[in-house]
Coordinates of C-alpha atoms in Angstrom, one line a residue:
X14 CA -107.9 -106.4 166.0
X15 CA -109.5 -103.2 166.6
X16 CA -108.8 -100.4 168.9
X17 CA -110.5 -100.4 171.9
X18 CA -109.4 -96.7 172.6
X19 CA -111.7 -95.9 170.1
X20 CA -114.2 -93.2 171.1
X21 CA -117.2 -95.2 169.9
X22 CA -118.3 -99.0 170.0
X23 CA -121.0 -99.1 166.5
X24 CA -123.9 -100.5 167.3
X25 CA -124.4 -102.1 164.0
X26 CA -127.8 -101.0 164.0
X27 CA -128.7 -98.8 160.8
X28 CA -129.2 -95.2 161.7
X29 CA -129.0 -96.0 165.2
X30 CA -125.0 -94.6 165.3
X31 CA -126.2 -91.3 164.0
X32 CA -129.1 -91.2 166.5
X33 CA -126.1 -91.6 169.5
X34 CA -123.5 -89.2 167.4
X35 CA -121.6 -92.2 166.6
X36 CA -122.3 -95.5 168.7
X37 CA -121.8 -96.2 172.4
X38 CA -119.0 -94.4 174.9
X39 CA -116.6 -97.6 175.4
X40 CA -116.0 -98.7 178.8
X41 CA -119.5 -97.6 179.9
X42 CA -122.3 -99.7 180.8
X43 CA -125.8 -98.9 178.8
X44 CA -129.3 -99.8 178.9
X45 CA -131.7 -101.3 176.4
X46 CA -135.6 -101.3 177.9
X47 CA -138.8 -102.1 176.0
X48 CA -141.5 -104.4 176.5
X49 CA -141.0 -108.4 175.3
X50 CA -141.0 -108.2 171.3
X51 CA -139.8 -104.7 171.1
X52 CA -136.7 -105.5 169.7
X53 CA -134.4 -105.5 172.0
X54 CA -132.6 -109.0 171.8
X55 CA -132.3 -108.8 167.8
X56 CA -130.9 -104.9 168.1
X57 CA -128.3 -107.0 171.3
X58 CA -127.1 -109.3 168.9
X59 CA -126.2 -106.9 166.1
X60 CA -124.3 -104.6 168.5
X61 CA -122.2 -107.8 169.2
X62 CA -121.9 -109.3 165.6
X63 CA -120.7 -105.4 164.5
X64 CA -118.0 -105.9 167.0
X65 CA -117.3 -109.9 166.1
X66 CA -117.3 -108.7 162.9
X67 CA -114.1 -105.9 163.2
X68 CA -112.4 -108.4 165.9
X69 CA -113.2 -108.0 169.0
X70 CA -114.7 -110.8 171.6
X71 CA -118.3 -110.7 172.6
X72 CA -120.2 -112.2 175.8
X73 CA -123.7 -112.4 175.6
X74 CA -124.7 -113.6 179.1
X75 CA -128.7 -114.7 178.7
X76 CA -131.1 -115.4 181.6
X77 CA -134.2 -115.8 179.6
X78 CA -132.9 -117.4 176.3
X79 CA -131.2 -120.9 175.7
X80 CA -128.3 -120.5 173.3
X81 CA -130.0 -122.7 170.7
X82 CA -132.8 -119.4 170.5
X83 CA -130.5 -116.8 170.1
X84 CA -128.4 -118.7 166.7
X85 CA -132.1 -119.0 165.6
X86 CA -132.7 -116.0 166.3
X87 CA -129.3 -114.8 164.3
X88 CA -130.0 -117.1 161.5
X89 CA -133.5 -115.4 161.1
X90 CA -131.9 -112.4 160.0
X91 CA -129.3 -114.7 157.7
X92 CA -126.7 -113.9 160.4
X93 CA -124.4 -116.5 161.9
X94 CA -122.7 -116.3 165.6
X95 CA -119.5 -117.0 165.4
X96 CA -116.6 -118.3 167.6
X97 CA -115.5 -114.8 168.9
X98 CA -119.2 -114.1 170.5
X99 CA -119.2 -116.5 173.8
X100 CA -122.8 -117.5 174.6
X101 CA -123.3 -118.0 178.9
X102 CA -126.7 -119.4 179.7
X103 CA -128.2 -119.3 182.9
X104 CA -131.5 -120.8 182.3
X105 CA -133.1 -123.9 183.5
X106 CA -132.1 -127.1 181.4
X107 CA -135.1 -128.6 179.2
X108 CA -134.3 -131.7 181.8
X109 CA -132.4 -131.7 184.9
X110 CA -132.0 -135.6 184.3
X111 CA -129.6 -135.1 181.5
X112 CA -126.5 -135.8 182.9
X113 CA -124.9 -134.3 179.3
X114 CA -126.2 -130.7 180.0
X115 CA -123.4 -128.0 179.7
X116 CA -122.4 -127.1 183.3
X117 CA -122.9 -123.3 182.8
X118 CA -127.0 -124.9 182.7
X119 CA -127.9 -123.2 185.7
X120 CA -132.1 -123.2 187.0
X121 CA -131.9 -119.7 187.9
X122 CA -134.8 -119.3 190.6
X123 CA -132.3 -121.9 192.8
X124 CA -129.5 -119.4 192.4
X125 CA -128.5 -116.7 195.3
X126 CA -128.4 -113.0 193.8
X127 CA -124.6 -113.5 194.9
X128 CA -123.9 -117.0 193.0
X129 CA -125.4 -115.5 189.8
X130 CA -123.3 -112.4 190.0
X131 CA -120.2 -114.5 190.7
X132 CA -120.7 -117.2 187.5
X133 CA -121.2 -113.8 185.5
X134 CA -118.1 -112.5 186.8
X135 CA -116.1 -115.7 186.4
X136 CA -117.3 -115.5 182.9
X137 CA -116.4 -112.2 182.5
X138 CA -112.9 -112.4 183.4
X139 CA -112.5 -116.5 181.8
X140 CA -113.5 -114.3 178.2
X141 CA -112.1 -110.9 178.9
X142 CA -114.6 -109.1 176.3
X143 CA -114.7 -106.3 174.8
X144 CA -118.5 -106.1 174.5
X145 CA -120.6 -107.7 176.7
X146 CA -124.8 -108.0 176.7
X147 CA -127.0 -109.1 179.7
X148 CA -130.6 -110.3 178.8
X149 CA -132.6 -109.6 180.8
X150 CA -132.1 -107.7 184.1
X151 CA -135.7 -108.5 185.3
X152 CA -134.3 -112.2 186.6
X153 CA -132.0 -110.2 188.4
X154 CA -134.4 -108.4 190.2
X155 CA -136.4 -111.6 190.7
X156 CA -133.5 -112.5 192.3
X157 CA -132.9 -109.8 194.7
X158 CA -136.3 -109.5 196.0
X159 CA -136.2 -105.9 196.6
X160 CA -135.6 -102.4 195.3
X161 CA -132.8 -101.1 197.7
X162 CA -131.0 -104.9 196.8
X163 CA -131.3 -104.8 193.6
X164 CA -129.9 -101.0 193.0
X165 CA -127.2 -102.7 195.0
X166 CA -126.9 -105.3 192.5
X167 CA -126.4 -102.9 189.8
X168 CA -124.0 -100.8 191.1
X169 CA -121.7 -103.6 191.9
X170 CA -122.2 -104.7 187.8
X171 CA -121.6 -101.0 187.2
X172 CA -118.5 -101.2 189.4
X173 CA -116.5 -104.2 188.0
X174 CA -117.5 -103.2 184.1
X175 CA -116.4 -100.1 185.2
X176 CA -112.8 -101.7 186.0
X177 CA -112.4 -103.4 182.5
X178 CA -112.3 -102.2 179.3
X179 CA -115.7 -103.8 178.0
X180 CA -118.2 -102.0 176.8
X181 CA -121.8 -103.3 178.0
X182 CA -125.4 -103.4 177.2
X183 CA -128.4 -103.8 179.4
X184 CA -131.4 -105.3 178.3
X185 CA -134.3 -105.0 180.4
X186 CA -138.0 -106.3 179.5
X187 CA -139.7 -103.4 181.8
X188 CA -142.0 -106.4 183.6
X189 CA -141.4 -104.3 186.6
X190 CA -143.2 -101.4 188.4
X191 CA -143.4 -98.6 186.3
X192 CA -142.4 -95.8 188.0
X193 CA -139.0 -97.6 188.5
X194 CA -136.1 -96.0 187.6
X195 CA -133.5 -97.9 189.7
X196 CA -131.1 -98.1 186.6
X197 CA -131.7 -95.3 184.6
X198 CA -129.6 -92.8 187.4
X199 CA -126.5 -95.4 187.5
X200 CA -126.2 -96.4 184.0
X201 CA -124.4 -94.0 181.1
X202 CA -126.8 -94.4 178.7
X203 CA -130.6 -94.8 178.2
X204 CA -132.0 -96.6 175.0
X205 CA -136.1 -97.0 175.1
X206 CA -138.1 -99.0 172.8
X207 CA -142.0 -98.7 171.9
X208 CA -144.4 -100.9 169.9
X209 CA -147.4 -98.9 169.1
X210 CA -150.4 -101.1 167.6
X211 CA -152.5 -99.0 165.0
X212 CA -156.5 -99.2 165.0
X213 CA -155.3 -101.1 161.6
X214 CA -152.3 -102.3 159.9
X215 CA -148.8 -102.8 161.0
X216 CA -147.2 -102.3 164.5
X217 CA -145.4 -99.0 164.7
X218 CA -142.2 -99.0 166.6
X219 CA -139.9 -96.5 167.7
X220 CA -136.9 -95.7 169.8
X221 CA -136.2 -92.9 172.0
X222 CA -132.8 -91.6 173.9
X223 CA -132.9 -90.8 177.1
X224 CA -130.0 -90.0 178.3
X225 CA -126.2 -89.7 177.3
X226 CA -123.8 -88.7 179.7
X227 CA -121.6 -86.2 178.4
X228 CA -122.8 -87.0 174.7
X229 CA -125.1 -84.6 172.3
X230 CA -127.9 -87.0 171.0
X231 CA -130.5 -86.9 168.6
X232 CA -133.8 -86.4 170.7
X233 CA -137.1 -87.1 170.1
X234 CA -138.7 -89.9 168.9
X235 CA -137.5 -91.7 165.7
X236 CA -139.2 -94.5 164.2
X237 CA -137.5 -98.2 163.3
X238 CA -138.6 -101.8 161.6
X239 CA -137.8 -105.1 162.3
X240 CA -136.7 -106.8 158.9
X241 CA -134.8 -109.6 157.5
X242 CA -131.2 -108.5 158.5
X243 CA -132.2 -107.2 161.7
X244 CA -133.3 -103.4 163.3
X245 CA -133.2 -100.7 160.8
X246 CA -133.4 -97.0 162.4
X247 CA -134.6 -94.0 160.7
X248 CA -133.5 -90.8 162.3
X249 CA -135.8 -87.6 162.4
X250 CA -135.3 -85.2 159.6
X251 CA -133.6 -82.0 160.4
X252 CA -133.4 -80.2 157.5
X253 CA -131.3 -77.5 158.8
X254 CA -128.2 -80.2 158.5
X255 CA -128.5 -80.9 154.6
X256 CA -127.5 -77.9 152.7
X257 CA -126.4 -77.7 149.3
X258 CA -125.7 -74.9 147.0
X259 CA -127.6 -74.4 143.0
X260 CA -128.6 -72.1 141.0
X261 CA -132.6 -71.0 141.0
X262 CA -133.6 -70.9 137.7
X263 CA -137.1 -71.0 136.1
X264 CA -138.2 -74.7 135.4
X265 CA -141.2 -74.9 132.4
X266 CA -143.6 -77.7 132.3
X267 CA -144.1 -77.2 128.4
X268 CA -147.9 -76.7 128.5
X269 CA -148.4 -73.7 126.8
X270 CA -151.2 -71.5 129.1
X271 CA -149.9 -73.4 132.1
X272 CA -146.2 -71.9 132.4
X273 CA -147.8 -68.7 131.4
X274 CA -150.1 -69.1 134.6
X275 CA -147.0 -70.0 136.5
X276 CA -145.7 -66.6 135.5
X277 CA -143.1 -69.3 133.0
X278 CA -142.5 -72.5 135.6
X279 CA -141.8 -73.6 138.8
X280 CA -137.8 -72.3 140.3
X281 CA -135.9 -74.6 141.2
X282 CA -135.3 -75.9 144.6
X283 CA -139.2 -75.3 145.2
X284 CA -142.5 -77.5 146.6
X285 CA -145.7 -77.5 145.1
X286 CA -148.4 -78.2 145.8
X287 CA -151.8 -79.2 143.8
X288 CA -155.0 -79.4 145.8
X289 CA -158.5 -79.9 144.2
X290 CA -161.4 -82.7 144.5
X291 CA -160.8 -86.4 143.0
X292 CA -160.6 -86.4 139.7
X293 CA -159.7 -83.1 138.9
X294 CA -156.6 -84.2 137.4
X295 CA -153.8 -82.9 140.5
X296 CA -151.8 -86.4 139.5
X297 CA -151.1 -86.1 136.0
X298 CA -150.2 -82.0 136.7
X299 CA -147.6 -83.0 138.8
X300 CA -146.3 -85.7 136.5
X301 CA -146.0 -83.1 134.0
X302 CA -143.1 -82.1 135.2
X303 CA -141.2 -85.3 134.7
X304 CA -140.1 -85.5 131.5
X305 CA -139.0 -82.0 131.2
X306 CA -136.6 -83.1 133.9
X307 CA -135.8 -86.1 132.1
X308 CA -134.9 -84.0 128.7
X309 CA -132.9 -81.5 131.1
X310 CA -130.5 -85.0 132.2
X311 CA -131.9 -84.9 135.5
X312 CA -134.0 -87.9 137.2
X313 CA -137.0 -87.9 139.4
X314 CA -138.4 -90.1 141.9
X315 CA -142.7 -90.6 142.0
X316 CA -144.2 -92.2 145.2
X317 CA -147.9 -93.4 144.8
X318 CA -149.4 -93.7 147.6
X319 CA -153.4 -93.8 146.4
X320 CA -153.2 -95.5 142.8
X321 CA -152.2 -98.6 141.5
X322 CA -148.9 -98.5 139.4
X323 CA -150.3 -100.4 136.5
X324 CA -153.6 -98.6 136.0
X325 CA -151.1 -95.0 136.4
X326 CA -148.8 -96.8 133.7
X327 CA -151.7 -97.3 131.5
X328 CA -153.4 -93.8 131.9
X329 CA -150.2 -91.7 131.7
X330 CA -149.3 -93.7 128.2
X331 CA -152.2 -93.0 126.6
X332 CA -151.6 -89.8 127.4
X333 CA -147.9 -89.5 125.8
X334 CA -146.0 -89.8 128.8
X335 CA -144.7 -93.7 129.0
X336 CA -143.4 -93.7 132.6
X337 CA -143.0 -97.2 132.7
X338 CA -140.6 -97.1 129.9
X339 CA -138.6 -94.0 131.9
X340 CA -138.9 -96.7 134.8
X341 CA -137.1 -99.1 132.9
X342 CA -134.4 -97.2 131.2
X343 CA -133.0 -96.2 134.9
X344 CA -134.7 -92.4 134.9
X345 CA -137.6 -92.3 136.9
X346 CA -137.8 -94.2 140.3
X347 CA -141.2 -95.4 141.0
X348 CA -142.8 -97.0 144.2
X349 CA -146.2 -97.4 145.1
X350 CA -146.2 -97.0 149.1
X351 CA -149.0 -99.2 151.5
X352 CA -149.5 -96.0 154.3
X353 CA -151.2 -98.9 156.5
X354 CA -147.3 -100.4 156.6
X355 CA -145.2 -97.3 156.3
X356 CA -144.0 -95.5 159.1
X357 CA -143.3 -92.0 158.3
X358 CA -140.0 -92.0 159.1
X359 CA -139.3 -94.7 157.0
X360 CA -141.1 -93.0 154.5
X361 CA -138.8 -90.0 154.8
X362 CA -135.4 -92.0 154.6
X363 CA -136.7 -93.7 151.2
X364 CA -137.2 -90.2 149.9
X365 CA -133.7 -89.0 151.3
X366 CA -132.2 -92.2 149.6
X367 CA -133.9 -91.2 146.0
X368 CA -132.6 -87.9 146.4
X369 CA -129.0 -89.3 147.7
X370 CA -128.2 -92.4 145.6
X371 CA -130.4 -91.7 142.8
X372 CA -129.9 -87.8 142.2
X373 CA -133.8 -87.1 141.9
X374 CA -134.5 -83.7 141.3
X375 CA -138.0 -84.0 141.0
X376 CA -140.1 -85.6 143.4
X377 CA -143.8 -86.6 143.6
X378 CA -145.9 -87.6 146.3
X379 CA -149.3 -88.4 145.5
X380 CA -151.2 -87.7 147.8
X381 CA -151.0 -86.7 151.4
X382 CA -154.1 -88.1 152.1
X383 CA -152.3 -91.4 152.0
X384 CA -149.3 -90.0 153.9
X385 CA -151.7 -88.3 156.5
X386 CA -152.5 -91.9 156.9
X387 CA -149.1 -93.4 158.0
X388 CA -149.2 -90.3 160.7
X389 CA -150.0 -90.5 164.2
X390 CA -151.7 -87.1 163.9
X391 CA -152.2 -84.1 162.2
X392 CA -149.8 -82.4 163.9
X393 CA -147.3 -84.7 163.4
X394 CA -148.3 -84.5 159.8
X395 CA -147.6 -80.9 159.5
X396 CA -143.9 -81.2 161.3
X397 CA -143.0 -84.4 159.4
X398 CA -144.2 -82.4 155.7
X399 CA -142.6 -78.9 156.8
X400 CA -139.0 -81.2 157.5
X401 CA -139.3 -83.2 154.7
X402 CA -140.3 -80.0 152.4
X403 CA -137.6 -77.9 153.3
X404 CA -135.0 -80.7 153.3
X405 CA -135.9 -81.5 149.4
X406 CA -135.8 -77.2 148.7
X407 CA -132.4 -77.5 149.9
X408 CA -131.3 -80.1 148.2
X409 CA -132.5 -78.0 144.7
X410 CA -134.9 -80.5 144.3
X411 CA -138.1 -79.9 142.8
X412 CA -141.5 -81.0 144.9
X413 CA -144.8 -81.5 144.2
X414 CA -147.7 -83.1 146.2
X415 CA -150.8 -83.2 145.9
X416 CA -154.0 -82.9 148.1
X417 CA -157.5 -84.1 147.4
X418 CA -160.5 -82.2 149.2
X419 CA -163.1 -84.1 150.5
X420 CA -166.2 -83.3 148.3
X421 CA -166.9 -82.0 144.8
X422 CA -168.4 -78.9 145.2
X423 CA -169.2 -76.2 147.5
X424 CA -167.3 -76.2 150.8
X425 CA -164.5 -78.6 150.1
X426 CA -162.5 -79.2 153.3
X427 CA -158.8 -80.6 153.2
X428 CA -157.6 -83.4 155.2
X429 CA -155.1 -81.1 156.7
X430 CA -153.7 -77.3 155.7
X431 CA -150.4 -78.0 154.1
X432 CA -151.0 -74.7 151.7
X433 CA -148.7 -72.6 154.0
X434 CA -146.3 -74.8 153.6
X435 CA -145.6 -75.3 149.7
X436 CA -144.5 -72.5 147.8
X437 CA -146.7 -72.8 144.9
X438 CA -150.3 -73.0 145.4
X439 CA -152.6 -74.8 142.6
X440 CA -155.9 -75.1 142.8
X441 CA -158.1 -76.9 141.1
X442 CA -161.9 -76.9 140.7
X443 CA -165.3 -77.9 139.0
X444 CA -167.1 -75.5 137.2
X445 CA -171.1 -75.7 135.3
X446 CA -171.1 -74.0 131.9
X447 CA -173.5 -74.4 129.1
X448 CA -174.9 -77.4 131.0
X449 CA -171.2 -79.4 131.2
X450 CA -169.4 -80.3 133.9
X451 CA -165.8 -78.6 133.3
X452 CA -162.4 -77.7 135.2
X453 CA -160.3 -74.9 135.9
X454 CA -157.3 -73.7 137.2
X455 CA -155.7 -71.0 139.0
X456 CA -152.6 -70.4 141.2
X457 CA -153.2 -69.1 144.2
X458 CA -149.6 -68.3 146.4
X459 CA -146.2 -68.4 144.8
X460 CA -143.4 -67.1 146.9
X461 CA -140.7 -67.4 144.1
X462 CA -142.0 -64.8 141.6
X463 CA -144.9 -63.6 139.7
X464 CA -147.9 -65.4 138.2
X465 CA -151.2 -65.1 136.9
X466 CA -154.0 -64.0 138.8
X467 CA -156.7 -65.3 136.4
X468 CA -158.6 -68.3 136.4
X469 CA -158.1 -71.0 132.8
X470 CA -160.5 -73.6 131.6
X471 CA -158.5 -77.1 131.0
X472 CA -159.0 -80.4 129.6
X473 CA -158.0 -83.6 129.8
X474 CA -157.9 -85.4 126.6
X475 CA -156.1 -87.8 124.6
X476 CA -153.4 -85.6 123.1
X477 CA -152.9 -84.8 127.3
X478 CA -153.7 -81.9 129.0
X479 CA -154.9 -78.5 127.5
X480 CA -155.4 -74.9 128.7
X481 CA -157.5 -72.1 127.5
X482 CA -156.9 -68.2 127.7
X483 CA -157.9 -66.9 131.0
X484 CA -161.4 -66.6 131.5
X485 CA -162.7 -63.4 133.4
X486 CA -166.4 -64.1 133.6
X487 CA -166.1 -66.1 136.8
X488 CA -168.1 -65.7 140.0
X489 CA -167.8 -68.1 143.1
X490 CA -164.1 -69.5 142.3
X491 CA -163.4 -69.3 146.6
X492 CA -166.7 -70.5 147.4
X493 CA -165.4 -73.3 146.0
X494 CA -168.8 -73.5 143.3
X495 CA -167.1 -71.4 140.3
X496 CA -170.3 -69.8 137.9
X497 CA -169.5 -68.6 134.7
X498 CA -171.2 -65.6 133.3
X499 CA -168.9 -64.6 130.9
X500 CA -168.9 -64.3 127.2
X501 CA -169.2 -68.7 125.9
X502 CA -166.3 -67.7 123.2
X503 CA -162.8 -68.5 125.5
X504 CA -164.5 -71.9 126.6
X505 CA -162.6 -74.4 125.0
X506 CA -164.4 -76.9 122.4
X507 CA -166.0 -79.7 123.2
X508 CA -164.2 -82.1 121.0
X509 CA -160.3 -82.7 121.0
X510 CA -158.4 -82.3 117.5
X511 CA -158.4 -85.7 116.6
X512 CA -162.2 -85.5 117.0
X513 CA -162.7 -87.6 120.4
X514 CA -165.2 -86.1 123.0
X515 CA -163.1 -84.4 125.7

């Protein structure tokens, strides 16, 4: 049997105890709102099956659900009710005919407010639990007809719960006027659900607190999923609560011309971020920090948001770096992400997970044009990155993300300016020379140390990528159409080694 004295009933509910510092006061009476399908019946249930589950007894009292829904409901998320949760309906019977209906088959709407609140409280006290759940308080306000009545209503709940040492959950279905707020001012606790429906893919949903008597809380919005097992909660990123010590030291990527552009490599603990137009290359620079991390011991986590796993598999191999192989050996962590299903606070936890369970050092996100698509708005965009950013720096991980520009040449715009953000700029960009279309490269803002302020000719070939001495004979590099009028001699050839055309 547990202790009741305990500070804090669990909710059960995945992140949802460190949302509320720990769970629910005990021996105060709490409210669960959101509109019907919001999750509030599955997130009831796994309040009471986390207390079932370390021995204490449960009442779910239900005016809107039969019993027969809410095991369905249980067994949905492979969950089972047991004996110590007590089910007490008080919904009409599929026939009042059947003279083998349970007596506590009650038709509601022939019920006085006062004959409901009795059964409940005969129930109560026949149980004596420890956690108890109403569903739903809008047939009790059905019931009592009018606002001053039903406030009445609540306070006398609020008064006998009050008396007992259960701790007790609200649900309401917010069918009611909106501006009323009847229960929030005589309730401890304040839990609101949202369902957001996107122009396209997935609903969105997300919980707010609002309000905790006498209890610090995690404000703000934070998103959650409904999934096999039940509600899963992922708590906004503060960053300024994960700090770990390391030691900064200079990271290499083992391209020669490329560290020496990087004035020798990235320090640790560090984002990056490569920004360019499509095709430039920005994925396979980032990746080219994964197997030096690999040879250093280390592991890194890659989330693909814009390209197909196999077709990166295949590319990145004939290009000397088998990722799929480091994939299956246990060092590289790979997911491709659908932004039209991810919510980005889920997105965040799975990268706090990598970094957590899997020790990645290095992580890449490619690209935030697919992120920027799992965000409500670019503002939210720029919090959510400048969190997530500053959590990975200080975890002495390694970041780099990349950005594609809309266009090819001339004024390239960005989705949205993330460039203050990272600490190492790249850029990339198209350039015309002795009638062929090539690339270069410069860095353009690194806060931890020196590096080059020239601009170098690369290539992408089959022996992987390869950069040429700086080239100083450039005009145009920040209009964003780079001319070269230098000397032709540091161009690079236009054939690899092993004679293919580059």
């Amino acid at each position: 049997m547990t202790d009741i004295s305990a500070a804090k009933a669990k909710t059960g509910v995945d992140g949802l105890d460190d949302v509320l510092s720990g769970g629910l006061s005990r021996r105060h009476v709490f409210l669960l709102e959101g509109e019907p399908g919001s999750g509030k019946t599955t997130i009831a249930l796994q309040f009471l099956l986390e207390g079932a589950s370390i021995g204490e007894r449960c009442l779910y009292i239900t005016l809107s659900e039969t019993e027969e829904e809410l095991r369905e409901s249980a067994l949905s998320h492979d969950k089972e009710i047991g004996d110590q949760i007590t089910i007490f309906e008080l919904v009409p019977p599929e026939s009042l005919l059947d003279a083998d209906q349970q007596q506590s088959l009650l038709y509601s709407s022939d019920l006085e407010l006062g004959e409901t609140t009795k059964l409940i409280f005969e129930t109560f006290e026949r149980v004596k639990p420890h956690r108890v759940v109403i569903d739903s308080l809008s047939e009790i306000r059905l019931l009592a007809q009018s606002s001053l009545r039903y406030r009445r209503q609540i306070l006398a709940l609020k008064h006998f719960f009050s008396r007992s040492d259960a701790t007790v959950l609200l649900l309401d279905d917010m069918t009611s006027e909106a501006m009323d707020k009847t229960v929030h001012s005589v309730v401890h606790g304040v839990i609101h659900l949202e369902q957001l429906a996107p122009d396209y893919g997935s609903e969105r949903r997300r919980l707010r607190v609002l309000k905790y008597r006498g209890q610090a809380f995690r404000g703000g919005y934070h998103d959650f999923i409904i999934k096999t097992g039940g509600v899963a909660v992922f708590p906004r990123l503060r960053s300024i609560e994960h700090r770990s010590g390391f030691e900064r030291t200079i990271l290499p990527s083992g391209i020669s011309g490329f560290d020496d552009l990087l004035g020798g490599g990235i320090a640790r603990g560090s984002s990056t971020l490569l920004i360019g137009p499509a095709g430039t290359g920005k994925s396979l620079f980032a990746l080219q920090f994964v197997e030096p991390a690999i040879r250093r011991g280390e592991r890194a986590a890659v989330f693909v948001f814009d390209e197909e796993l196999g077709l990166l598999f295949s590319r990145t191999k004939a290009m000397g770096l088998d990722l799929e192989a480091m994939q299956a050996d246990g060092l590289v962590y790979i997911e491709q992400l659908d932004a039209a299903e991810l919510s980005p606070g889920e997105f965040a936890q799975r990268v706090r997970d990598r970094v957590a369970s899997f020790s990645a050092k290095t992580v890449v996100i490619d690209s935030i044009n697919g992120y920027q698509a799992a965000m409500p708005g670019e503002n939210a965009l720029i919090l959510h990155m400048h969190e997530l950013l500053q959590y990975l720096n200080r975890q002495g991980a390694n970041t780099f993300i990349t950005v594609a520009q809309h266009g090819l040449v001339g004024d390239m715009k960005s989705p949205v300016d993330v460039t203050y953000l990272a600490d190492t700029v790249i850029l990339l960009r198209y350039f015309e020379a002795e009638g062929r279309v090539r690339r270069a490269i410069s860095v353009i803002k690194k806060r931890t140390g020196h590096h080059e302020d020239t601009i170098r000719e690369y290539k992408i070939g089959t022996k992987g990528l390869t950069l040429g001495e700086p080239l100083c004979g450039f005009q145009g590099i920040l209009r964003g159409v780079p001319l070269f009028v230098g000397d032709r001699q540091p161009l690079l050839q236009n054939h690899d080694e092993d004679g293919s055309h580059s």
